[in-house]
PDB file of C-alpha atoms in Angstrom:
ATOM      1  CA  UNK A   1       0.141 -10.990  17.999  1.00  0.00           C
ATOM      2  CA  UNK A   2      -0.516 -11.787  14.913  1.00  0.00           C
ATOM      3  CA  UNK A   3       1.271  -9.901  12.035  1.00  0.00           C
ATOM      4  CA  UNK A   4       3.565  -9.846   9.349  1.00  0.00           C
ATOM      5  CA  UNK A   5       7.753  -9.376   9.667  1.00  0.00           C
ATOM      6  CA  UNK A   6       9.805  -8.947   7.628  1.00  0.00           C
ATOM      7  CA  UNK A   7      13.651  -8.731   7.838  1.00  0.00           C
ATOM      8  CA  UNK A   8      16.104  -7.565   8.306  1.00  0.00           C
ATOM      9  CA  UNK A   9      15.427  -3.825   8.547  1.00  0.00           C
ATOM     10  CA  UNK A  10      18.524  -2.701   6.916  1.00  0.00           C
ATOM     11  CA  UNK A  11      20.627  -4.414   3.695  1.00  0.00           C
ATOM     12  CA  UNK A  12      23.196  -3.248   1.846  1.00  0.00           C
ATOM     13  CA  UNK A  13      23.748  -4.842  -1.053  1.00  0.00           C
ATOM     14  CA  UNK A  14      27.191  -4.669  -3.435  1.00  0.00           C
ATOM     15  CA  UNK A  15      27.342  -3.867  -6.734  1.00  0.00           C
ATOM     16  CA  UNK A  16      26.816  -7.846  -8.642  1.00  0.00           C
ATOM     17  CA  UNK A  17      24.824  -9.487  -5.968  1.00  0.00           C
ATOM     18  CA  UNK A  18      21.571 -10.768  -5.340  1.00  0.00           C
ATOM     19  CA  UNK A  19      19.899 -10.184  -2.021  1.00  0.00           C
ATOM     20  CA  UNK A  20      16.796 -11.536  -0.786  1.00  0.00           C
ATOM     21  CA  UNK A  21      14.115 -10.239   1.432  1.00  0.00           C
ATOM     22  CA  UNK A  22      12.400 -12.248   4.095  1.00  0.00           C
ATOM     23  CA  UNK A  23       8.314 -11.782   4.942  1.00  0.00           C
ATOM     24  CA  UNK A  24       6.733 -13.779   7.132  1.00  0.00           C
ATOM     25  CA  UNK A  25       2.892 -13.951   8.274  1.00  0.00           C
ATOM     26  CA  UNK A  26       0.584 -15.450  10.611  1.00  0.00           C
ATOM     27  CA  UNK A  27      -2.794 -14.213  10.123  1.00  0.00           C
ATOM     28  CA  UNK A  28      -3.793 -16.528   7.618  1.00  0.00           C
ATOM     29  CA  UNK A  29      -4.000 -14.739   4.669  1.00  0.00           C
ATOM     30  CA  UNK A  30      -4.137 -16.488   1.659  1.00  0.00           C
ATOM     31  CA  UNK A  31      -2.652 -13.039  -0.356  1.00  0.00           C
ATOM     32  CA  UNK A  32       0.915 -11.562  -0.165  1.00  0.00           C
ATOM     33  CA  UNK A  33       2.368  -9.244  -2.129  1.00  0.00           C
ATOM     34  CA  UNK A  34       5.359  -6.667  -1.742  1.00  0.00           C
ATOM     35  CA  UNK A  35       5.827  -2.902  -2.899  1.00  0.00           C
ATOM     36  CA  UNK A  36       8.525  -0.600  -3.197  1.00  0.00           C
ATOM     37  CA  UNK A  37       8.768   2.799  -2.684  1.00  0.00           C
ATOM     38  CA  UNK A  38      10.639   5.341  -3.586  1.00  0.00           C
ATOM     39  CA  UNK A  39      10.969   9.483  -0.975  1.00  0.00           C
ATOM     40  CA  UNK A  40       8.462  11.014  -1.661  1.00  0.00           C
ATOM     41  CA  UNK A  41       6.006   8.826  -4.176  1.00  0.00           C
ATOM     42  CA  UNK A  42       3.506   6.081  -3.627  1.00  0.00           C
ATOM     43  CA  UNK A  43       4.325   2.346  -3.732  1.00  0.00           C
ATOM     44  CA  UNK A  44       4.441   0.342  -6.767  1.00  0.00           C
ATOM     45  CA  UNK A  45       3.020  -3.088  -6.855  1.00  0.00           C
ATOM     46  CA  UNK A  46       6.928  -5.374  -7.530  1.00  0.00           C
ATOM     47  CA  UNK A  47       5.228  -9.244  -7.620  1.00  0.00           C
ATOM     48  CA  UNK A  48       1.842 -10.391  -5.156  1.00  0.00           C
ATOM     49  CA  UNK A  49       0.513 -13.648  -5.320  1.00  0.00           C
ATOM     50  CA  UNK A  50      -2.740 -15.237  -4.046  1.00  0.00           C
ATOM     51  CA  UNK A  51      -2.196 -18.801  -3.304  1.00  0.00           C
ATOM     52  CA  UNK A  52       0.700 -20.990  -3.097  1.00  0.00           C
ATOM     53  CA  UNK A  53       2.825 -22.385  -5.192  1.00  0.00           C
ATOM     54  CA  UNK A  54       1.123 -19.629  -7.707  1.00  0.00           C
ATOM     55  CA  UNK A  55       2.487 -15.598  -8.150  1.00  0.00           C
ATOM     56  CA  UNK A  56       2.160 -13.032 -10.851  1.00  0.00           C
ATOM     57  CA  UNK A  57       4.021  -9.696 -12.064  1.00  0.00           C
ATOM     58  CA  UNK A  58       3.329  -6.228 -10.811  1.00  0.00           C
ATOM     59  CA  UNK A  59       4.256  -3.059 -12.254  1.00  0.00           C
ATOM     60  CA  UNK A  60       7.674  -2.823 -11.645  1.00  0.00           C
ATOM     61  CA  UNK A  61       8.579  -6.560 -12.427  1.00  0.00           C
ATOM     62  CA  UNK A  62      12.067  -6.450 -13.705  1.00  0.00           C
ATOM     63  CA  UNK A  63      15.409  -6.898 -11.398  1.00  0.00           C
ATOM     64  CA  UNK A  64      13.317  -8.803  -8.789  1.00  0.00           C
ATOM     65  CA  UNK A  65      11.858 -12.599  -8.426  1.00  0.00           C
ATOM     66  CA  UNK A  66       9.749 -14.485  -5.456  1.00  0.00           C
ATOM     67  CA  UNK A  67       8.257 -17.622  -4.541  1.00  0.00           C
ATOM     68  CA  UNK A  68       5.602 -19.275  -1.998  1.00  0.00           C
ATOM     69  CA  UNK A  69       6.408 -22.379  -0.713  1.00  0.00           C
ATOM     70  CA  UNK A  70       4.550 -21.795   1.487  1.00  0.00           C
ATOM     71  CA  UNK A  71       1.107 -19.718   3.159  1.00  0.00           C
ATOM     72  CA  UNK A  72       3.389 -17.739   5.362  1.00  0.00           C
ATOM     73  CA  UNK A  73       6.348 -17.043   3.718  1.00  0.00           C
ATOM     74  CA  UNK A  74       7.058 -14.776   0.005  1.00  0.00           C
ATOM     75  CA  UNK A  75      10.589 -13.837   0.200  1.00  0.00           C
ATOM     76  CA  UNK A  76      11.825 -11.282  -2.361  1.00  0.00           C
ATOM     77  CA  UNK A  77      15.389 -11.213  -3.792  1.00  0.00           C
ATOM     78  CA  UNK A  78      16.254  -8.639  -5.551  1.00  0.00           C
ATOM     79  CA  UNK A  79      18.839  -9.972  -8.620  1.00  0.00           C
ATOM     80  CA  UNK A  80      21.494  -7.651  -9.514  1.00  0.00           C
ATOM     81  CA  UNK A  81      19.428  -6.841 -12.851  1.00  0.00           C
ATOM     82  CA  UNK A  82      18.136  -4.052 -10.829  1.00  0.00           C
ATOM     83  CA  UNK A  83      20.321  -1.457 -11.413  1.00  0.00           C
ATOM     84  CA  UNK A  84      18.506   0.502  -8.859  1.00  0.00           C
ATOM     85  CA  UNK A  85      17.714  -1.276  -5.945  1.00  0.00           C
ATOM     86  CA  UNK A  86      17.925   1.671  -2.952  1.00  0.00           C
ATOM     87  CA  UNK A  87      14.368   2.032  -1.938  1.00  0.00           C
ATOM     88  CA  UNK A  88      11.820   1.143   1.015  1.00  0.00           C
ATOM     89  CA  UNK A  89      10.503  -2.771   0.540  1.00  0.00           C
ATOM     90  CA  UNK A  90       7.333  -2.686   2.130  1.00  0.00           C
ATOM     91  CA  UNK A  91       5.005  -6.522   2.028  1.00  0.00           C
ATOM     92  CA  UNK A  92       1.824  -7.034   2.607  1.00  0.00           C
ATOM     93  CA  UNK A  93      -0.767  -9.430   3.154  1.00  0.00           C
ATOM     94  CA  UNK A  94      -4.520 -10.253   2.907  1.00  0.00           C
ATOM     95  CA  UNK A  95      -7.520 -12.181   2.874  1.00  0.00           C
ATOM     96  CA  UNK A  96      -9.968 -12.514  -0.213  1.00  0.00           C
ATOM     97  CA  UNK A  97     -14.028 -12.637   0.824  1.00  0.00           C
ATOM     98  CA  UNK A  98     -15.797 -13.107  -2.792  1.00  0.00           C
ATOM     99  CA  UNK A  99     -13.511 -11.530  -4.640  1.00  0.00           C
ATOM    100  CA  UNK A 100     -13.603  -8.563  -2.822  1.00  0.00           C
ATOM    101  CA  UNK A 101     -10.178  -7.321  -1.681  1.00  0.00           C
ATOM    102  CA  UNK A 102     -10.060  -6.492   1.898  1.00  0.00           C
ATOM    103  CA  UNK A 103      -7.160  -4.151   3.645  1.00  0.00           C
ATOM    104  CA  UNK A 104      -3.553  -5.020   3.140  1.00  0.00           C
ATOM    105  CA  UNK A 105      -1.777  -5.738   5.999  1.00  0.00           C
ATOM    106  CA  UNK A 106       1.535  -4.540   6.324  1.00  0.00           C
ATOM    107  CA  UNK A 107       5.377  -5.275   8.168  1.00  0.00           C
ATOM    108  CA  UNK A 108       7.669  -2.618   9.192  1.00  0.00           C
ATOM    109  CA  UNK A 109       9.604  -2.570   5.738  1.00  0.00           C
ATOM    110  CA  UNK A 110      13.263  -3.441   4.428  1.00  0.00           C
ATOM    111  CA  UNK A 111      15.448  -0.260   3.176  1.00  0.00           C
ATOM    112  CA  UNK A 112      17.944  -1.387   0.805  1.00  0.00           C
ATOM    113  CA  UNK A 113      20.882   0.390  -0.014  1.00  0.00           C
ATOM    114  CA  UNK A 114      23.630  -0.192  -2.540  1.00  0.00           C
ATOM    115  CA  UNK A 115      27.031   0.552  -1.318  1.00  0.00           C
TER     116      UNK A 115
ATOM    117  CA  UNK B   1      -2.539   8.620 -17.406  1.00  0.00           C
ATOM    118  CA  UNK B   2      -2.530   7.611 -13.795  1.00  0.00           C
ATOM    119  CA  UNK B   3      -4.734   4.943 -12.659  1.00  0.00           C
ATOM    120  CA  UNK B   4      -4.801   6.540  -8.786  1.00  0.00           C
ATOM    121  CA  UNK B   5      -4.540  10.142  -8.740  1.00  0.00           C
ATOM    122  CA  UNK B   6      -4.389  12.334  -5.047  1.00  0.00           C
ATOM    123  CA  UNK B   7      -4.810  16.195  -5.108  1.00  0.00           C
ATOM    124  CA  UNK B   8      -1.664  17.722  -5.117  1.00  0.00           C
ATOM    125  CA  UNK B   9       0.017  18.719  -1.955  1.00  0.00           C
ATOM    126  CA  UNK B  10       1.106  19.390   0.711  1.00  0.00           C
ATOM    127  CA  UNK B  11      -2.248  21.108   2.586  1.00  0.00           C
ATOM    128  CA  UNK B  12      -1.703  22.816   4.998  1.00  0.00           C
ATOM    129  CA  UNK B  13      -4.341  23.190   8.042  1.00  0.00           C
ATOM    130  CA  UNK B  14      -4.636  24.734  11.287  1.00  0.00           C
ATOM    131  CA  UNK B  15      -5.490  22.425  14.406  1.00  0.00           C
ATOM    132  CA  UNK B  16      -8.750  21.541  14.961  1.00  0.00           C
ATOM    133  CA  UNK B  17      -9.511  22.030  11.333  1.00  0.00           C
ATOM    134  CA  UNK B  18     -11.160  20.312   9.051  1.00  0.00           C
ATOM    135  CA  UNK B  19      -8.620  18.475   6.493  1.00  0.00           C
ATOM    136  CA  UNK B  20     -10.303  17.062   2.994  1.00  0.00           C
ATOM    137  CA  UNK B  21      -8.541  15.065   1.424  1.00  0.00           C
ATOM    138  CA  UNK B  22      -9.341  13.783  -2.677  1.00  0.00           C
ATOM    139  CA  UNK B  23      -9.204  10.452  -4.788  1.00  0.00           C
ATOM    140  CA  UNK B  24     -10.071  10.036  -8.220  1.00  0.00           C
ATOM    141  CA  UNK B  25      -9.652   6.327  -9.977  1.00  0.00           C
ATOM    142  CA  UNK B  26     -10.209   5.284 -13.335  1.00  0.00           C
ATOM    143  CA  UNK B  27     -10.906   1.766 -13.190  1.00  0.00           C
ATOM    144  CA  UNK B  28     -14.714   2.483 -13.185  1.00  0.00           C
ATOM    145  CA  UNK B  29     -15.403  -1.120 -11.921  1.00  0.00           C
ATOM    146  CA  UNK B  30     -13.393  -0.778  -9.163  1.00  0.00           C
ATOM    147  CA  UNK B  31     -14.835  -2.234  -5.800  1.00  0.00           C
ATOM    148  CA  UNK B  32     -12.602  -1.197  -2.835  1.00  0.00           C
ATOM    149  CA  UNK B  33     -11.415   1.925  -1.365  1.00  0.00           C
ATOM    150  CA  UNK B  34      -8.982   2.545   1.099  1.00  0.00           C
ATOM    151  CA  UNK B  35      -6.927   4.896   3.051  1.00  0.00           C
ATOM    152  CA  UNK B  36      -4.131   4.554   4.652  1.00  0.00           C
ATOM    153  CA  UNK B  37      -1.839   6.729   6.703  1.00  0.00           C
ATOM    154  CA  UNK B  38       2.560   6.590   6.473  1.00  0.00           C
ATOM    155  CA  UNK B  39       4.517   8.753   8.805  1.00  0.00           C
ATOM    156  CA  UNK B  40       7.431   9.347   7.698  1.00  0.00           C
ATOM    157  CA  UNK B  41       9.748   6.260   7.517  1.00  0.00           C
ATOM    158  CA  UNK B  42       6.804   4.043   9.451  1.00  0.00           C
ATOM    159  CA  UNK B  43       5.157   1.517   7.077  1.00  0.00           C
ATOM    160  CA  UNK B  44       1.340   2.668   5.689  1.00  0.00           C
ATOM    161  CA  UNK B  45      -1.769   1.897   8.471  1.00  0.00           C
ATOM    162  CA  UNK B  46      -4.876   1.240   7.581  1.00  0.00           C
ATOM    163  CA  UNK B  47      -7.894   4.110   8.482  1.00  0.00           C
ATOM    164  CA  UNK B  48     -10.274   3.847   6.279  1.00  0.00           C
ATOM    165  CA  UNK B  49     -12.240   1.301   4.206  1.00  0.00           C
ATOM    166  CA  UNK B  50     -15.408   2.082   1.691  1.00  0.00           C
ATOM    167  CA  UNK B  51     -17.164  -0.520  -0.086  1.00  0.00           C
ATOM    168  CA  UNK B  52     -20.808   1.394  -1.398  1.00  0.00           C
ATOM    169  CA  UNK B  53     -21.608   4.672  -1.701  1.00  0.00           C
ATOM    170  CA  UNK B  54     -22.222   7.129   0.335  1.00  0.00           C
ATOM    171  CA  UNK B  55     -20.551   7.947   3.780  1.00  0.00           C
ATOM    172  CA  UNK B  56     -18.512   6.715   6.261  1.00  0.00           C
ATOM    173  CA  UNK B  57     -17.754   7.784   9.618  1.00  0.00           C
ATOM    174  CA  UNK B  58     -14.788   6.338  12.252  1.00  0.00           C
ATOM    175  CA  UNK B  59     -14.553   8.637  14.763  1.00  0.00           C
ATOM    176  CA  UNK B  60     -13.337  11.803  13.085  1.00  0.00           C
ATOM    177  CA  UNK B  61     -12.574  10.430  10.047  1.00  0.00           C
ATOM    178  CA  UNK B  62     -14.737  10.313   7.384  1.00  0.00           C
ATOM    179  CA  UNK B  63     -15.124   8.453   4.119  1.00  0.00           C
ATOM    180  CA  UNK B  64     -16.800   9.486   1.176  1.00  0.00           C
ATOM    181  CA  UNK B  65     -17.095   7.311  -2.087  1.00  0.00           C
ATOM    182  CA  UNK B  66     -19.427   8.384  -5.860  1.00  0.00           C
ATOM    183  CA  UNK B  67     -18.768   5.192  -7.932  1.00  0.00           C
ATOM    184  CA  UNK B  68     -20.646   7.758 -10.908  1.00  0.00           C
ATOM    185  CA  UNK B  69     -17.744  10.353 -10.344  1.00  0.00           C
ATOM    186  CA  UNK B  70     -14.857   8.080  -9.771  1.00  0.00           C
ATOM    187  CA  UNK B  71     -13.874   9.654  -6.603  1.00  0.00           C
ATOM    188  CA  UNK B  72     -13.358   9.412  -2.884  1.00  0.00           C
ATOM    189  CA  UNK B  73     -12.735  11.561  -0.600  1.00  0.00           C
ATOM    190  CA  UNK B  74     -11.263  11.740   3.227  1.00  0.00           C
ATOM    191  CA  UNK B  75     -12.570  14.225   5.561  1.00  0.00           C
ATOM    192  CA  UNK B  76     -10.482  14.647   8.867  1.00  0.00           C
ATOM    193  CA  UNK B  77     -12.476  16.586  11.604  1.00  0.00           C
ATOM    194  CA  UNK B  78     -10.570  18.940  15.054  1.00  0.00           C
ATOM    195  CA  UNK B  79      -7.547  18.512  13.291  1.00  0.00           C
ATOM    196  CA  UNK B  80      -4.591  17.404  15.740  1.00  0.00           C
ATOM    197  CA  UNK B  81      -0.628  17.824  14.722  1.00  0.00           C
ATOM    198  CA  UNK B  82      -0.814  13.958  15.636  1.00  0.00           C
ATOM    199  CA  UNK B  83      -2.813  13.980  12.252  1.00  0.00           C
ATOM    200  CA  UNK B  84       0.682  15.316  10.244  1.00  0.00           C
ATOM    201  CA  UNK B  85       1.548  12.281   7.817  1.00  0.00           C
ATOM    202  CA  UNK B  86       1.592  10.973   4.028  1.00  0.00           C
ATOM    203  CA  UNK B  87      -2.405   9.521   3.488  1.00  0.00           C
ATOM    204  CA  UNK B  88      -2.149   7.424   0.260  1.00  0.00           C
ATOM    205  CA  UNK B  89      -5.642   6.593  -1.474  1.00  0.00           C
ATOM    206  CA  UNK B  90      -5.616   2.979  -2.674  1.00  0.00           C
ATOM    207  CA  UNK B  91      -8.447   0.899  -4.848  1.00  0.00           C
ATOM    208  CA  UNK B  92      -8.650  -2.892  -5.652  1.00  0.00           C
ATOM    209  CA  UNK B  93      -8.826  -3.572  -8.782  1.00  0.00           C
ATOM    210  CA  UNK B  94     -12.429  -6.154  -9.668  1.00  0.00           C
ATOM    211  CA  UNK B  95     -11.305  -7.793 -13.099  1.00  0.00           C
ATOM    212  CA  UNK B  96      -9.461  -8.986 -15.833  1.00  0.00           C
ATOM    213  CA  UNK B  97      -5.511  -7.353 -15.402  1.00  0.00           C
ATOM    214  CA  UNK B  98      -6.279  -5.447 -12.193  1.00  0.00           C
ATOM    215  CA  UNK B  99      -7.710  -8.455 -10.291  1.00  0.00           C
ATOM    216  CA  UNK B 100      -5.696  -9.050  -6.991  1.00  0.00           C
ATOM    217  CA  UNK B 101      -4.269  -5.930  -6.694  1.00  0.00           C
ATOM    218  CA  UNK B 102      -4.158  -2.874  -4.848  1.00  0.00           C
ATOM    219  CA  UNK B 103      -3.249   0.430  -6.460  1.00  0.00           C
ATOM    220  CA  UNK B 104      -1.992   3.432  -4.780  1.00  0.00           C
ATOM    221  CA  UNK B 105      -2.270   7.317  -5.239  1.00  0.00           C
ATOM    222  CA  UNK B 106       0.955   9.441  -4.671  1.00  0.00           C
ATOM    223  CA  UNK B 107      -0.359  10.143  -0.921  1.00  0.00           C
ATOM    224  CA  UNK B 108      -0.806  13.668   0.470  1.00  0.00           C
ATOM    225  CA  UNK B 109       1.482  14.914   2.570  1.00  0.00           C
ATOM    226  CA  UNK B 110      -0.922  16.622   5.762  1.00  0.00           C
ATOM    227  CA  UNK B 111       0.515  19.093   7.856  1.00  0.00           C
ATOM    228  CA  UNK B 112      -1.409  20.175  10.795  1.00  0.00           C
ATOM    229  CA  UNK B 113      -0.231  23.122  12.735  1.00  0.00           C
ATOM    230  CA  UNK B 114      -0.657  24.067  16.107  1.00  0.00           C
TER     231      UNK B 114
END
């Protein structure tokens, strides 16, 4: 079955440590996204990529980094510069048809906590 | 000013009633509009998408779009306890700095009580 796989499901970060969240999709979607969700809040965009080897900052990119070396993969690194990383992280993908955005499909998410 | 704003909840309706969820957006040239349902602790799942003015029906769900008023709504008929969740409105940017982005509202919590 096609879908988006995020791993790990739970992740703990120590002070001063960088951690990387994995996101893989086999939907052949061009665009991929990373969101952060805090309790009781909506989704905030961290980074997005519409094509391999290209990505753009979202609304809250500080303290995060991404890469898009393959169409299927869009890993997110939470760096030590992100002082409040505890949140639910969601990866999504979509196609873009004639400039009109099609629905985004989400992975199951990664819950990140600090030790 | 929030770019996508949903009516503040929580919204509580009795089983069998119609639940009405509302959303306004600020980017006048937006072209894509989506409603997602998110159960507690889970990721969002798409329930409706709408691109043109008017109504779009899918089973018990009806999405309504009015671009002139920059307003999109979701009606859930014959509400069931299993509809209890957070509903997220999302708007697709059309150009400029909004190109490639979906902007989400803060969500409305719906509770359907037996």
